Amino acid sequence: MLKPMDYNALMEQALAEASQSGHDVPVGALVVSASGEVIGRAHNNREVTHDPTGHAEIIAIREATAAIKDWRLEGCTLVVTLEPCVMCAGAIVAARIPRVVFGAWDEKVGASGSLYDLLRDGRLGNPIEVIAGVKEAEASEQLKNFFVGRRALDK
């Protein structure tokens, strides 16, 4: 089982993964097994793939399920730089991931405690443990810098 002190190091890896998003919103995600092994890793790739489901969380979940050859990710932890949206929260619930650790809040479309709280909604099954704000300043800064750069290109 992961210890809280491990979350900072894992979030550093997720931030590094997010930096590979290119022209997409920089979001990185890891799926970590109960033993602490990263079994899924991804960054957003919607722009490159022209796929609206190309969110880091979805891709990391796909990679993790392929790695363990099971759709159930019980005992795993998802570490992601930005609060999951409704689509990603649904995938997290469906995959039975019991814990989500995220960095920055997403006040516009967040579904893990800000706008919605699907992960802790007991009507969807077992409530998921949510640990928010891990390396929040770094995750927020990465996103802010991306959008400042994007606005400059749009001028």
Coordinates of C-alpha atoms in Angstrom, one line a residue:
M1 CA 0.0 0.0 0.0
L2 CA 1.2 3.5 -0.9
K3 CA 2.1 5.8 1.9
P4 CA 1.2 9.5 1.8
M5 CA 4.9 10.4 1.5
D6 CA 4.9 8.5 -1.9
Y7 CA 2.3 10.8 -3.4
N8 CA 4.7 13.7 -3.9
A9 CA 7.2 11.6 -5.8
L10 CA 4.5 10.0 -7.9
M11 CA 3.0 13.4 -8.7
E12 CA 6.4 14.5 -9.9
Q13 CA 6.3 11.7 -12.4
A14 CA 2.8 12.6 -13.4
L15 CA 3.9 16.3 -13.9
A16 CA 6.8 15.0 -16.1
E17 CA 4.4 13.0 -18.1
A18 CA 2.1 16.0 -18.5
S19 CA 5.0 18.0 -19.9
Q20 CA 4.9 15.6 -22.9
S21 CA 1.4 16.6 -23.9
G22 CA 2.6 18.8 -26.7
H23 CA -0.2 21.0 -28.1
D24 CA -2.7 19.4 -25.8
V25 CA -3.6 20.5 -22.3
P26 CA -0.8 19.3 -20.1
V27 CA -2.3 16.6 -17.9
G28 CA -0.4 13.5 -16.8
A29 CA -1.6 10.4 -15.1
L30 CA -0.2 7.2 -13.5
V31 CA -1.9 4.0 -12.4
V32 CA 0.1 2.6 -9.5
S33 CA -0.3 -1.0 -8.2
A34 CA -0.8 -1.8 -4.5
S35 CA 2.9 -2.7 -4.4
G36 CA 3.9 0.8 -5.7
E37 CA 4.7 -0.2 -9.3
V38 CA 3.6 2.1 -12.1
I39 CA 1.5 -0.1 -14.4
G40 CA 0.0 2.7 -16.5
R41 CA 1.3 6.1 -17.6
A42 CA -0.1 8.6 -20.0
H43 CA -0.6 12.3 -21.0
N44 CA -3.4 13.9 -22.8
N45 CA -3.3 13.2 -26.6
R46 CA -6.7 14.5 -27.9
E47 CA -5.1 16.9 -30.4
V48 CA -2.8 14.3 -31.9
T49 CA -5.3 11.5 -32.1
H50 CA -8.4 13.6 -32.8
D51 CA -10.0 11.5 -30.1
P52 CA -12.2 13.1 -27.4
T53 CA -11.5 10.3 -25.0
G54 CA -7.7 11.0 -25.2
H55 CA -7.5 12.1 -21.6
A56 CA -4.5 11.0 -19.6
E57 CA -6.6 9.1 -17.1
I58 CA -8.4 7.0 -19.7
I59 CA -5.2 6.2 -21.5
A60 CA -3.4 5.3 -18.3
I61 CA -6.3 3.1 -17.2
R62 CA -6.2 1.3 -20.6
E63 CA -2.5 0.7 -20.3
A64 CA -2.8 -0.6 -16.7
T65 CA -5.6 -3.0 -17.6
A66 CA -3.6 -4.3 -20.5
A67 CA -0.5 -4.8 -18.2
I68 CA -2.4 -6.8 -15.6
K69 CA -4.9 -8.4 -18.1
D70 CA -7.9 -7.5 -16.0
W71 CA -10.3 -4.6 -16.2
R72 CA -10.5 -4.4 -12.4
L73 CA -7.9 -2.1 -11.0
E74 CA -8.8 -2.9 -7.4
G75 CA -6.0 -2.0 -5.0
C76 CA -4.5 0.5 -7.5
T77 CA -4.1 4.3 -7.1
L78 CA -4.6 6.8 -9.9
V79 CA -2.3 9.8 -9.7
V80 CA -3.2 12.7 -12.0
T81 CA -2.1 16.3 -12.3
L82 CA -5.7 17.7 -12.7
E83 CA -8.9 16.8 -11.1
P84 CA -10.7 14.2 -13.2
C85 CA -13.7 15.2 -15.4
V86 CA -17.0 13.4 -15.5
M87 CA -15.9 11.0 -18.3
C88 CA -12.7 10.1 -16.4
A89 CA -14.5 9.8 -13.1
G90 CA -16.9 7.3 -14.7
A91 CA -13.9 5.3 -16.0
I92 CA -12.3 5.3 -12.6
V93 CA -15.5 4.1 -11.0
A94 CA -15.9 1.4 -13.7
A95 CA -12.3 0.2 -13.2
R96 CA -12.9 0.0 -9.5
I97 CA -9.9 2.1 -8.6
P98 CA -10.2 2.8 -4.9
R99 CA -8.0 5.9 -4.6
V100 CA -7.4 9.0 -6.7
V101 CA -4.6 11.5 -5.9
F102 CA -4.7 14.7 -7.9
G103 CA -2.9 18.0 -8.0
A104 CA -4.9 21.0 -9.4
W105 CA -8.6 21.5 -9.0
D106 CA -10.7 21.9 -12.1
E107 CA -13.5 24.4 -11.2
K108 CA -14.9 24.2 -14.8
V109 CA -15.5 20.5 -15.3
G110 CA -14.1 18.7 -12.2
A111 CA -16.0 15.7 -11.0
S112 CA -14.0 14.7 -8.0
G113 CA -15.1 17.3 -5.5
S114 CA -15.3 20.8 -7.1
L115 CA -18.2 21.0 -9.6
Y116 CA -19.3 17.4 -9.1
D117 CA -18.2 14.6 -6.7
L118 CA -18.9 11.4 -8.6
L119 CA -15.9 9.6 -7.1
R120 CA -17.4 9.8 -3.6
D121 CA -21.0 9.3 -4.6
G122 CA -22.1 6.0 -2.9
R123 CA -24.9 5.5 -5.4
L124 CA -22.2 4.5 -7.9
G125 CA -20.7 1.8 -5.7
N126 CA -18.0 2.0 -3.1
P127 CA -16.9 5.6 -2.5
I128 CA -13.4 6.3 -3.8
E129 CA -10.8 7.9 -1.6
V130 CA -9.8 11.3 -3.0
I131 CA -6.6 13.0 -2.0
A132 CA -6.6 16.4 -3.5
G133 CA -4.0 19.2 -3.8
V134 CA -0.8 17.1 -4.0
K135 CA 1.8 19.4 -5.6
E136 CA -1.2 21.7 -6.4
A137 CA 1.0 24.8 -7.0
E138 CA 3.2 23.0 -9.5
A139 CA 0.3 21.4 -11.3
S140 CA -1.6 24.7 -11.5
E141 CA 1.5 26.6 -12.7
Q142 CA 2.0 24.0 -15.5
L143 CA -1.6 24.5 -16.7
K144 CA -1.4 28.3 -16.4
N145 CA 1.8 28.5 -18.4
F146 CA 0.2 26.3 -21.1
F147 CA -2.8 28.6 -21.5
V148 CA -0.8 31.8 -21.3
G149 CA 1.3 30.4 -24.2
R150 CA -1.8 29.3 -26.1
R151 CA -3.4 32.8 -25.8
A152 CA -0.2 34.4 -27.1
L153 CA -0.3 32.1 -30.2
D154 CA -4.0 33.0 -30.7
K155 CA -3.2 36.7 -31.1

